[in-house]
Coordinates of C-alpha atoms in Angstrom, one line a residue:
Chain A
M1 CA 130.0 109.8 96.5
R2 CA 133.5 108.6 95.5
I3 CA 134.3 104.9 95.3
L4 CA 137.7 103.2 95.1
V5 CA 138.0 99.6 93.8
T6 CA 141.3 97.8 94.0
G7 CA 141.8 94.7 91.8
A8 CA 139.5 96.4 89.4
A9 CA 140.9 94.5 86.4
G10 CA 140.1 91.1 87.9
M11 CA 137.0 89.1 87.1
V12 CA 135.0 90.2 90.1
G13 CA 136.4 93.7 89.9
R14 CA 135.2 94.2 86.3
K15 CA 131.7 92.9 87.1
L16 CA 131.5 95.1 90.2
T17 CA 132.5 98.1 88.2
R18 CA 129.9 97.4 85.6
Q19 CA 127.2 97.0 88.3
L20 CA 128.3 100.3 90.0
M21 CA 128.1 102.1 86.6
E22 CA 124.7 100.7 85.8
E23 CA 123.2 101.5 89.2
G24 CA 124.8 104.9 89.3
A25 CA 124.3 105.0 93.1
V26 CA 125.0 103.1 96.3
G27 CA 122.5 103.2 99.2
G28 CA 120.7 106.1 97.5
R29 CA 123.8 108.2 97.1
A30 CA 124.8 109.0 93.5
I31 CA 128.3 108.0 92.4
A32 CA 130.2 111.0 91.3
A33 CA 133.6 109.4 90.8
L34 CA 135.0 105.9 90.5
D35 CA 138.7 105.2 91.1
L36 CA 139.7 101.9 89.6
H37 CA 143.0 100.4 90.6
D38 CA 145.0 97.4 89.5
V39 CA 148.6 96.2 89.2
V40 CA 148.1 95.6 85.4
P41 CA 147.0 98.2 82.8
F42 CA 143.3 97.8 81.9
D43 CA 140.5 99.7 80.1
A44 CA 137.5 101.1 81.8
V45 CA 134.2 102.1 80.3
S46 CA 133.4 105.8 80.4
S47 CA 130.2 107.4 81.5
P48 CA 128.6 110.8 81.1
K49 CA 127.5 110.9 84.8
I50 CA 130.4 109.2 86.6
H51 CA 134.0 110.4 86.4
V52 CA 136.1 107.2 86.0
A53 CA 139.8 107.2 86.7
V54 CA 142.2 104.2 86.1
H55 CA 145.2 103.8 88.4
V56 CA 147.9 101.3 87.8
G57 CA 150.5 100.4 90.4
D58 CA 151.5 98.2 93.4
L59 CA 149.6 98.9 96.6
S60 CA 152.6 97.9 98.7
D61 CA 154.9 100.5 97.0
V62 CA 155.6 103.4 99.4
G63 CA 153.0 106.2 98.8
A64 CA 150.9 104.2 96.3
S65 CA 148.1 103.6 98.8
A66 CA 148.2 107.1 100.2
A67 CA 147.8 108.5 96.7
L68 CA 144.7 106.5 96.2
V69 CA 143.2 107.4 99.5
A70 CA 144.1 111.1 99.2
Q71 CA 140.8 111.9 97.5
R72 CA 139.0 110.3 100.5
P73 CA 136.8 107.8 98.8
D74 CA 133.6 107.2 100.8
L75 CA 133.6 103.6 99.9
I76 CA 136.5 101.3 99.2
F77 CA 136.3 97.8 97.8
H78 CA 139.6 96.1 98.4
L79 CA 139.6 93.1 96.0
A80 CA 143.3 93.2 94.9
G81 CA 145.4 90.1 95.6
V82 CA 147.3 87.2 94.0
V83 CA 145.4 83.9 93.9
S84 CA 146.0 80.8 95.9
G85 CA 148.1 78.9 93.5
E86 CA 150.4 81.9 92.9
A87 CA 150.7 82.7 96.6
E88 CA 151.7 79.0 97.2
A89 CA 154.2 79.0 94.4
N90 CA 155.8 82.3 95.2
L91 CA 156.0 83.0 99.0
E92 CA 157.4 86.5 98.8
L93 CA 155.0 87.7 96.2
G94 CA 152.0 86.4 98.1
Y95 CA 153.0 88.1 101.4
R96 CA 154.0 91.3 99.6
V97 CA 150.8 91.7 97.6
N98 CA 148.2 90.0 99.9
L99 CA 149.5 91.1 103.3
D100 CA 151.8 94.1 102.8
G101 CA 149.5 95.6 100.1
T102 CA 146.5 95.3 102.3
R103 CA 148.3 96.7 105.3
A104 CA 149.6 99.6 103.3
L105 CA 146.1 100.4 102.1
F106 CA 144.6 100.1 105.6
D107 CA 147.4 102.2 107.0
A108 CA 146.8 104.9 104.4
I109 CA 143.2 105.0 105.3
R110 CA 144.0 105.2 109.0
E111 CA 146.4 108.1 108.4
A112 CA 143.7 109.9 106.3
E113 CA 141.5 110.0 109.4
Y114 CA 138.1 109.9 107.9
A115 CA 136.8 106.4 108.6
P116 CA 135.2 105.3 105.3
R117 CA 133.4 101.9 104.7
V118 CA 135.9 99.3 103.5
V119 CA 134.7 96.1 102.0
F120 CA 137.5 93.5 101.8
T121 CA 137.3 90.2 99.9
S122 CA 138.6 87.4 102.2
S123 CA 138.1 83.7 101.5
I124 CA 137.0 80.4 103.0
A125 CA 140.7 79.6 102.6
V126 CA 141.1 81.0 106.1
Y127 CA 139.7 77.6 107.3
G128 CA 141.7 74.4 107.5
G129 CA 140.6 70.8 108.1
P130 CA 139.6 68.6 109.7
Y131 CA 136.1 70.0 109.7
P132 CA 132.8 69.2 111.3
D133 CA 130.0 68.2 108.9
V134 CA 128.7 71.8 108.9
I135 CA 131.2 74.5 109.7
P136 CA 129.7 77.0 112.2
D137 CA 130.5 80.7 112.2
D138 CA 132.6 80.3 115.4
F139 CA 134.9 77.6 114.0
H140 CA 138.5 78.3 114.3
T141 CA 140.5 79.6 111.3
V142 CA 143.7 77.6 110.8
P143 CA 144.6 78.0 107.1
L144 CA 146.5 75.3 105.3
T145 CA 147.8 77.6 102.5
S146 CA 149.9 80.7 102.4
Y147 CA 147.0 82.5 100.6
G148 CA 144.6 81.6 103.4
T149 CA 147.2 82.8 105.9
Q150 CA 147.5 86.1 104.2
K151 CA 143.8 86.5 104.1
L152 CA 143.5 85.7 107.8
M153 CA 146.2 88.2 108.8
S154 CA 144.4 90.8 106.7
E155 CA 141.1 90.0 108.3
A156 CA 142.7 90.4 111.8
L157 CA 144.0 93.8 110.8
L158 CA 140.6 94.9 109.4
T159 CA 139.0 93.8 112.7
D160 CA 141.5 95.8 114.8
Y161 CA 141.4 98.9 112.7
T162 CA 137.6 98.9 112.6
R163 CA 137.5 98.5 116.4
R164 CA 139.9 101.4 116.8
G165 CA 137.7 103.5 114.5
Y166 CA 140.1 104.0 111.6
F167 CA 137.5 102.7 109.2
D168 CA 134.3 100.8 109.1
G169 CA 135.5 97.4 107.7
I170 CA 133.6 94.4 106.5
G171 CA 135.5 91.3 105.5
L172 CA 133.7 88.8 103.2
R173 CA 134.8 85.2 103.2
F174 CA 133.9 84.3 99.7
P175 CA 133.0 80.8 98.8
T176 CA 134.5 79.6 95.5
I177 CA 133.2 81.7 92.7
C178 CA 131.7 79.4 90.1
V179 CA 131.3 79.5 87.1
R180 CA 134.3 81.8 86.5
P181 CA 134.1 83.1 82.9
G182 CA 137.0 83.5 80.6
K183 CA 140.3 81.7 80.7
P184 CA 141.5 79.5 83.6
N185 CA 143.6 81.4 86.2
K186 CA 146.2 80.0 88.6
A187 CA 143.7 79.3 91.3
A188 CA 143.8 75.6 92.4
S189 CA 140.0 75.9 92.4
G190 CA 139.8 76.5 88.7
F191 CA 138.5 73.0 87.8
F192 CA 135.2 73.7 89.6
S193 CA 134.4 76.2 86.9
N194 CA 136.2 74.5 84.0
I195 CA 134.0 71.4 84.2
I196 CA 130.9 73.6 83.7
R197 CA 132.2 76.5 81.5
E198 CA 134.2 74.5 79.0
P199 CA 131.5 71.8 78.2
L200 CA 128.8 74.6 77.9
A201 CA 131.1 76.1 75.2
G202 CA 131.5 72.7 73.5
Q203 CA 135.1 72.3 74.8
P204 CA 136.6 69.4 76.8
A205 CA 137.4 69.8 80.4
V206 CA 139.5 67.9 83.0
L207 CA 138.3 66.8 86.4
P208 CA 141.4 66.4 88.6
V209 CA 139.7 65.3 91.9
P210 CA 137.2 62.6 93.0
R211 CA 133.5 63.2 92.3
D212 CA 132.6 63.0 96.0
V213 CA 134.6 66.2 96.8
M214 CA 132.1 68.6 98.4
H215 CA 132.6 72.3 98.2
T216 CA 130.6 75.6 98.5
H217 CA 130.0 77.8 95.5
A218 CA 128.4 81.1 94.6
S219 CA 128.1 82.7 91.1
P220 CA 129.9 85.8 90.0
R221 CA 126.5 87.5 90.1
S222 CA 126.2 86.6 93.8
A223 CA 129.8 87.8 94.4
V224 CA 128.8 91.2 93.1
G225 CA 125.7 91.0 95.2
F226 CA 127.7 90.3 98.3
L227 CA 129.9 93.3 97.7
M228 CA 127.0 95.6 97.0
H229 CA 125.2 94.4 100.1
A230 CA 128.2 94.9 102.3
A231 CA 128.7 98.4 101.0
T232 CA 125.6 99.6 102.8
L233 CA 125.4 97.2 105.7
D234 CA 124.8 98.8 109.1
G235 CA 128.2 98.5 110.8
A236 CA 126.6 98.5 114.3
A237 CA 124.6 95.5 113.3
V238 CA 127.7 93.6 112.3
G239 CA 129.3 94.2 115.7
P240 CA 133.0 93.5 116.6
R241 CA 133.3 90.3 114.5
R242 CA 133.8 92.0 111.1
N243 CA 134.6 89.0 108.9
I244 CA 131.6 87.2 107.6
T245 CA 131.5 83.7 106.1
L246 CA 129.1 84.0 103.2
P247 CA 126.4 81.6 102.1
G248 CA 126.7 79.5 99.0
V249 CA 125.6 76.2 97.4
A250 CA 127.3 73.2 98.9
V251 CA 127.5 70.3 96.4
T252 CA 129.8 67.5 95.5
V253 CA 131.5 67.6 92.1
G254 CA 129.2 64.7 91.1
E255 CA 126.2 66.9 91.9
Q256 CA 127.7 69.8 89.9
I257 CA 127.9 67.4 86.9
E258 CA 124.3 66.3 87.5
A259 CA 123.2 69.9 87.4
L260 CA 125.1 70.4 84.2
Q261 CA 123.3 67.3 82.8
R262 CA 119.9 68.7 83.8
V263 CA 120.6 72.1 82.3
A264 CA 122.7 71.3 79.2
G265 CA 122.3 67.5 78.6
S266 CA 124.5 64.5 78.2
D267 CA 126.6 65.8 75.4
A268 CA 128.0 68.5 77.6
V269 CA 128.7 66.0 80.4
A270 CA 130.5 63.7 78.0
L271 CA 133.1 66.4 77.5
I272 CA 134.4 66.0 81.1
R273 CA 137.4 63.7 81.4
E274 CA 138.6 62.4 84.8
E275 CA 142.4 62.7 85.2
H276 CA 143.6 62.8 88.8
D277 CA 146.1 65.5 89.7
D278 CA 148.1 65.0 92.9
A279 CA 149.1 68.6 93.2
I280 CA 145.6 69.9 93.0
W281 CA 144.2 67.1 95.2
A282 CA 146.8 67.9 97.9
L283 CA 145.3 71.4 98.2
V284 CA 141.6 70.5 97.6
K285 CA 141.4 67.7 100.1
N286 CA 142.0 70.2 102.9
W287 CA 139.4 72.6 101.7
P288 CA 136.2 73.3 103.6
T289 CA 133.0 71.6 102.5
R290 CA 129.8 73.1 103.9
F291 CA 129.1 76.2 106.0
E292 CA 126.3 77.2 108.3
A293 CA 126.8 80.9 107.4
R294 CA 124.1 81.9 109.8
R295 CA 125.4 85.4 110.6
A296 CA 125.6 86.2 106.9
R297 CA 122.1 85.1 106.2
E298 CA 120.8 87.0 109.2
L299 CA 122.6 90.1 107.9
G300 CA 120.8 89.6 104.5
F301 CA 123.5 88.1 102.3
T302 CA 122.0 85.7 99.7
A303 CA 123.3 83.3 97.2
E304 CA 121.8 80.8 94.7
A305 CA 119.5 78.1 96.0
S306 CA 120.9 75.3 93.8
F307 CA 123.8 74.5 91.5
D308 CA 121.3 74.4 88.6
D309 CA 120.8 78.1 89.3
I310 CA 124.5 78.7 89.2
V311 CA 124.8 77.0 85.8
R312 CA 121.8 79.1 84.5
A313 CA 123.4 82.3 85.9
H314 CA 126.5 81.5 83.8
I315 CA 124.4 80.9 80.7
E316 CA 122.4 84.1 81.2
D317 CA 125.4 86.4 82.1
E318 CA 128.1 85.0 79.8
L319 CA 126.6 83.0 77.0
S320 CA 123.5 85.1 76.0
D321 CA 123.0 87.8 73.4
Chain B
M1 CA 173.3 72.7 121.4
R2 CA 172.8 76.4 120.9
I3 CA 169.7 78.2 122.2
L4 CA 168.4 81.7 121.4
V5 CA 166.0 83.5 123.7
T6 CA 164.3 86.8 122.6
G7 CA 162.8 89.0 125.3
A8 CA 165.3 87.5 127.7
A9 CA 165.2 90.5 130.0
G10 CA 161.5 90.0 130.7
M11 CA 160.1 88.2 133.7
V12 CA 159.5 84.9 131.9
G13 CA 162.7 85.3 129.9
R14 CA 164.8 85.6 133.1
K15 CA 163.2 82.6 134.7
L16 CA 163.5 80.5 131.6
T17 CA 167.2 81.5 131.3
R18 CA 167.8 80.5 134.9
Q19 CA 166.1 77.1 134.3
L20 CA 168.1 76.5 131.2
M21 CA 171.4 77.3 133.1
E22 CA 170.4 75.0 136.0
E23 CA 169.3 72.1 133.8
G24 CA 172.3 72.5 131.4
A25 CA 170.5 70.4 128.8
V26 CA 167.3 70.2 126.8
G27 CA 165.9 66.9 125.8
G28 CA 169.2 65.2 126.8
R29 CA 171.3 67.5 124.7
A30 CA 173.8 69.6 126.6
I31 CA 173.5 73.4 126.1
A32 CA 176.8 74.7 124.8
A33 CA 175.8 78.3 124.0
L34 CA 172.9 80.6 125.1
D35 CA 172.2 83.7 123.1
L36 CA 170.0 86.1 125.1
H37 CA 168.4 89.0 123.3
D38 CA 166.3 92.0 124.5
V39 CA 165.6 95.5 123.4
V40 CA 166.9 96.9 126.7
P41 CA 170.4 96.3 128.2
F42 CA 170.4 93.6 130.9
D43 CA 172.8 91.4 132.9
A44 CA 173.1 87.7 132.5
V45 CA 174.6 85.1 134.8
S46 CA 177.7 83.4 133.6
S47 CA 178.5 79.7 133.7
P48 CA 181.6 77.6 133.4
K49 CA 179.8 75.2 131.1
I50 CA 177.6 77.4 128.9
H51 CA 178.8 80.2 126.8
V52 CA 176.3 83.1 127.4
A53 CA 176.1 86.0 125.1
V54 CA 173.9 89.1 125.6
H55 CA 172.5 90.9 122.5
V56 CA 170.7 94.2 122.7
G57 CA 168.7 95.5 119.8
D58 CA 165.4 95.7 117.9
L59 CA 164.3 92.6 116.1
S60 CA 162.5 94.6 113.5
D61 CA 165.6 96.5 112.5
V62 CA 167.1 95.4 109.2
G63 CA 169.6 92.7 109.7
A64 CA 169.1 92.4 113.5
S65 CA 167.2 89.1 113.3
A66 CA 169.6 87.7 110.6
A67 CA 172.6 88.4 112.9
L68 CA 170.9 86.5 115.8
V69 CA 170.1 83.5 113.5
A70 CA 173.5 83.5 111.8
Q71 CA 174.9 81.0 114.4
R72 CA 172.0 78.7 113.7
P73 CA 170.5 78.1 117.1
D74 CA 168.9 74.7 117.4
L75 CA 166.2 76.0 119.6
I76 CA 164.7 79.5 119.6
F77 CA 162.4 80.8 122.3
H78 CA 160.7 83.9 120.9
L79 CA 159.3 85.7 123.9
A80 CA 159.9 89.4 122.9
G81 CA 157.0 91.7 122.6
V82 CA 155.3 94.8 124.1
V83 CA 152.5 94.1 126.5
S84 CA 148.8 94.6 126.0
G85 CA 148.4 98.0 127.6
E86 CA 151.3 99.4 125.6
A87 CA 150.2 97.9 122.3
E88 CA 146.8 99.5 122.9
A89 CA 148.2 102.9 123.8
N90 CA 150.8 103.0 121.0
L91 CA 149.5 101.4 117.7
E92 CA 152.6 101.8 115.7
L93 CA 154.9 100.5 118.4
G94 CA 152.8 97.4 119.0
Y95 CA 152.6 96.5 115.3
R96 CA 156.3 97.2 114.8
V97 CA 157.5 95.1 117.8
N98 CA 154.9 92.4 118.0
L99 CA 154.2 91.8 114.3
D100 CA 157.1 93.2 112.3
G101 CA 159.7 92.0 114.9
T102 CA 158.2 88.5 114.8
R103 CA 158.0 88.4 111.1
A104 CA 161.6 89.6 110.7
L105 CA 162.8 86.9 113.0
F106 CA 160.7 84.2 111.2
D107 CA 162.0 85.4 107.8
A108 CA 165.5 85.3 109.0
I109 CA 165.0 81.7 110.1
R110 CA 163.4 80.9 106.8
E111 CA 166.3 82.4 104.9
A112 CA 168.9 80.5 107.0
E113 CA 167.3 77.3 105.7
Y114 CA 167.9 74.9 108.6
A115 CA 164.4 74.4 110.2
P116 CA 165.1 74.8 114.0
R117 CA 162.4 74.3 116.7
V118 CA 160.8 77.7 117.4
V119 CA 158.7 78.2 120.5
F120 CA 156.6 81.3 120.4
T121 CA 154.7 82.9 123.3
S122 CA 151.2 83.8 122.1
S123 CA 148.3 84.6 124.4
I124 CA 144.7 83.9 125.2
A125 CA 144.2 87.6 124.0
V126 CA 143.8 86.1 120.5
Y127 CA 140.2 85.3 121.7
G128 CA 137.4 87.8 121.9
G129 CA 133.9 87.5 123.5
P130 CA 131.1 86.6 123.7
Y131 CA 132.3 83.2 124.8
P132 CA 130.7 79.8 125.6
D133 CA 130.9 78.7 129.2
V134 CA 134.0 76.6 128.4
I135 CA 136.0 77.7 125.4
P136 CA 136.9 74.7 123.2
D137 CA 140.1 74.4 121.2
D138 CA 138.3 75.0 117.9
F139 CA 136.7 78.2 119.0
H140 CA 137.3 81.1 116.6
T141 CA 139.9 83.8 117.4
V142 CA 138.6 87.3 117.1
P143 CA 140.8 89.5 119.2
L144 CA 139.4 92.7 120.8
T145 CA 142.8 94.3 121.4
S146 CA 145.7 95.3 119.1
Y147 CA 147.9 93.1 121.2
G148 CA 145.7 90.0 120.6
T149 CA 145.6 90.9 116.9
Q150 CA 149.4 91.0 116.6
K151 CA 149.6 87.7 118.4
L152 CA 147.0 86.2 116.1
M153 CA 148.8 87.4 113.0
S154 CA 152.1 86.1 114.3
E155 CA 150.5 82.7 115.1
A156 CA 149.2 82.5 111.5
L157 CA 152.7 83.2 110.2
L158 CA 154.1 80.5 112.4
T159 CA 151.6 78.0 111.2
D160 CA 152.3 78.8 107.6
Y161 CA 156.1 78.8 107.9
T162 CA 156.0 75.5 109.8
R163 CA 153.7 73.9 107.1
R164 CA 156.2 75.1 104.5
G165 CA 159.1 73.5 106.4
Y166 CA 161.0 76.7 107.2
F167 CA 161.0 75.8 110.9
D168 CA 159.2 73.6 113.4
G169 CA 157.1 76.1 115.3
I170 CA 155.0 75.7 118.4
G171 CA 152.8 78.7 119.5
L172 CA 151.7 78.7 123.1
R173 CA 148.6 80.7 124.1
F174 CA 149.6 81.6 127.6
P175 CA 146.9 82.2 130.2
T176 CA 147.5 85.2 132.4
I177 CA 150.7 84.6 134.4
C178 CA 150.0 85.0 138.0
V179 CA 151.6 85.9 140.5
R180 CA 153.9 88.1 138.6
P181 CA 156.9 89.1 140.8
G182 CA 158.4 92.5 141.0
K183 CA 156.9 95.8 140.0
P184 CA 153.6 96.2 138.1
N185 CA 154.1 96.5 134.3
K186 CA 151.7 98.1 131.8
A187 CA 149.7 94.9 131.2
A188 CA 146.0 95.5 132.0
S189 CA 146.0 92.1 133.7
G190 CA 148.4 93.4 136.4
F191 CA 145.8 93.6 139.1
F192 CA 145.4 89.8 139.1
S193 CA 148.9 89.6 140.5
N194 CA 148.9 92.8 142.5
I195 CA 146.1 91.7 144.8
I196 CA 148.1 88.6 145.8
R197 CA 151.7 89.8 145.6
E198 CA 151.3 93.1 147.4
P199 CA 149.3 91.8 150.4
L200 CA 151.8 88.9 150.8
A201 CA 154.5 91.6 151.1
G202 CA 152.4 93.6 153.6
Q203 CA 151.5 96.2 151.1
P204 CA 148.1 97.5 150.0
A205 CA 146.6 96.6 146.6
V206 CA 143.8 97.9 144.5
L207 CA 141.1 95.6 142.9
P208 CA 139.7 97.6 139.9
V209 CA 137.1 95.0 138.7
P210 CA 134.1 93.1 140.2
R211 CA 134.9 90.0 142.3
D212 CA 132.9 87.8 140.0
V213 CA 135.3 88.2 137.0
M214 CA 136.5 84.8 136.1
H215 CA 139.9 84.3 134.4
T216 CA 142.5 81.6 133.8
H217 CA 145.9 81.7 135.4
A218 CA 149.1 79.8 135.6
S219 CA 152.2 80.6 137.7
P220 CA 155.5 81.8 136.4
R221 CA 156.9 78.4 137.3
S222 CA 154.3 76.8 135.0
A223 CA 155.1 79.3 132.3
V224 CA 158.7 78.1 132.3
G225 CA 157.4 74.5 132.3
F226 CA 155.3 75.2 129.3
L227 CA 158.3 76.5 127.4
M228 CA 160.6 73.7 128.4
H229 CA 157.9 71.1 127.4
A230 CA 157.3 72.8 124.0
A231 CA 161.0 72.7 123.3
T232 CA 161.1 69.0 123.0
L233 CA 157.6 68.2 121.9
D234 CA 157.2 65.9 118.9
G235 CA 156.2 68.2 116.0
A236 CA 154.5 65.4 114.2
A237 CA 152.2 64.8 117.2
V238 CA 151.2 68.4 117.1
G239 CA 150.0 68.3 113.5
P240 CA 149.2 71.3 111.4
R241 CA 147.5 73.3 114.1
R242 CA 150.6 74.7 115.7
N243 CA 149.1 77.1 118.2
I244 CA 148.1 75.5 121.5
T245 CA 145.8 77.0 124.1
L246 CA 147.4 76.1 127.4
P247 CA 145.8 74.8 130.6
G248 CA 145.5 76.9 133.7
V249 CA 143.5 77.5 136.8
A250 CA 140.1 79.1 136.1
V251 CA 138.9 81.1 139.1
T252 CA 137.0 84.3 139.9
V253 CA 138.7 87.2 141.5
G254 CA 136.7 86.3 144.6
E255 CA 138.1 82.8 144.6
Q256 CA 141.6 84.2 144.2
I257 CA 141.1 86.3 147.4
E258 CA 139.7 83.2 149.2
A259 CA 142.8 81.3 148.3
L260 CA 144.9 84.2 149.6
Q261 CA 142.9 84.0 152.8
R262 CA 143.5 80.3 153.2
V263 CA 147.2 80.5 152.5
A264 CA 148.1 83.9 154.2
G265 CA 145.1 84.8 156.4
S266 CA 142.7 87.7 156.9
D267 CA 145.4 90.4 157.5
A268 CA 146.6 89.9 154.0
V269 CA 143.1 90.1 152.5
A270 CA 142.4 93.2 154.5
L271 CA 145.1 95.0 152.4
I272 CA 142.9 94.7 149.2
R273 CA 140.9 97.8 148.5
E274 CA 138.1 97.8 145.8
E275 CA 138.3 100.8 143.5
H276 CA 136.6 100.4 140.1
D277 CA 138.6 101.4 137.1
D278 CA 136.6 101.9 133.9
A279 CA 139.6 101.7 131.6
I280 CA 140.8 98.4 133.0
W281 CA 137.2 97.1 133.1
A282 CA 136.6 98.0 129.4
L283 CA 139.4 95.5 128.5
V284 CA 138.9 92.9 131.1
K285 CA 135.2 92.4 130.5
N286 CA 136.0 91.1 127.1
W287 CA 138.6 88.6 128.3
P288 CA 138.1 84.9 128.1
T289 CA 137.1 83.1 131.2
R290 CA 137.7 79.3 131.1
F291 CA 139.3 77.0 128.5
E292 CA 138.9 73.3 127.7
A293 CA 142.6 73.2 126.6
R294 CA 142.2 69.5 125.7
R295 CA 144.9 69.4 123.1
A296 CA 147.4 70.9 125.4
R297 CA 146.6 68.4 128.2
E298 CA 146.8 65.5 125.7
L299 CA 150.2 66.8 124.6
G300 CA 151.4 66.8 128.2
F301 CA 151.2 70.5 129.2
T302 CA 150.4 70.8 132.9
A303 CA 149.6 73.7 135.2
E304 CA 148.6 74.1 138.9
A305 CA 145.6 72.3 140.2
S306 CA 144.2 75.2 142.3
F307 CA 144.8 78.9 143.0
D308 CA 146.1 77.9 146.4
D309 CA 149.0 76.2 144.6
I310 CA 149.6 79.4 142.6
V311 CA 149.8 81.4 145.8
R312 CA 152.2 78.8 147.3
A313 CA 154.4 78.8 144.2
H314 CA 154.8 82.5 144.5
I315 CA 155.8 82.2 148.2
E316 CA 158.2 79.4 147.5
D317 CA 159.8 81.0 144.4
E318 CA 159.9 84.6 145.4
L319 CA 159.5 85.0 149.1
S320 CA 161.7 82.2 150.5
D321 CA 165.4 81.6 151.0

């Protein structure tokens, strides 16, 4: 089979690529070719068994999506997008990449007329407060960011194009991915990872919001697991509601720090400095807290059971060997 | 003040125009100029007090929206769009008119940088089944038609652009407007009106769905009332959730026919012939039934109290004089 990954140079894209290369198959079908796409140049590992091609370009450019779809990939992971902070700071860039890019890709697939499986990374940013204590799957989606708006519009298009038979789409509303490895990006959610990753590396970190902020997290390892699970999900079992709010670990920032203490000790925790940031708080205070995610669990999506597990996953995947 | 109406040649657009001309003011401000836009040529009544200009064109054409917004209308009613049956039959037309046209208009307003009130007609087609017995305001929106998808995407854009301060938008999720005067259009909901309007005119009508189908209706008179009310609503009282599910009369088709019997007698009812239509049923069976519409009522939106009132409104507004 042939697989296309957009946003392949991103953190999740790289981890997904590695997993696909290691497994060499999806749902029992061997991977013959892997097309990796991003807007920035990047290196990809080679393999004797899988033909790997790197494509660099902008999905919203005329013809770019059609060229990617021309080889009729059986499975498309559409991860590409600009992050929340960037979409908020630059309106036109956010709509062009997150909405127009997605629409161009979806239209190219529609025009290719072969109905592949499409797995799209949406976000819990499609929700906006006020919220009930536990947010049910049928809670309305009223985003309070441009990023969330663009994800919601893309979700709607995915639902419609799936209903019309142009492809078999699954949208995944990712919780915040934590602990993000590497350098901070422009996502306003960055601090959730910074306060764990930096102290584990012996570095100071800033906490810009109150400790009682509750939020839902899953590890990068779970993120890849979500994508792999969605790749082979029975579309008929999903039904007409194609966008699925995923499970995760709902904890307060204080509970995150307690988990860090249990796993790594007081010296690590001492590296966290509280310094309120109004700009980050203005976004974070409207973010969702805790989800029921019943459909996702019934469909077999799984995440960590505790934030301790999330901290340990980071140590195992990023800080070992 | 200056007012722009898109879709001014449509049924609601014409009735709204007439109401604006009759009242001569909105919220105590005299109307100096009225710009009426549609994609088809149409005639408009003139007035000694109000300068009326007719504009014909496609909102999604480059520059068309900017030209309409150039005179900085204080109030914009955006009613333009293709109806549900047409959007389902012609994918590209529906997305071009209902999504791209709306986006072009919203972007033109954004670029004009003066933040007018924008009243947008959305639809209960943003909802998709299965539904609870009474649909609450925070029920999720998962459309099952391309029309509903395009309305949902436009709603999301309106919410985001309002949040960002580009304009002060109110989206109105219209129930089915009944009794529609004139000839049937391509809306799949047409029969709800046909079975009342045609018998009242002594003509036969076809009922293509079972009598126990429940649906929510408001008269054309209420539709104009919704728009006029939204024009002067306090934006701060609306808050960040800018799209409002409107009230209406929830009745079964059987109850519609009983109301017709009470108002117009058995001879009228005898003109209705039941003839099942699978294509219409495939759409209608997924339509929402009954709404709580609590926010709309709290914000002062009102509709008829019974379907008898809806039948009487049609007789008064269309069959009298």
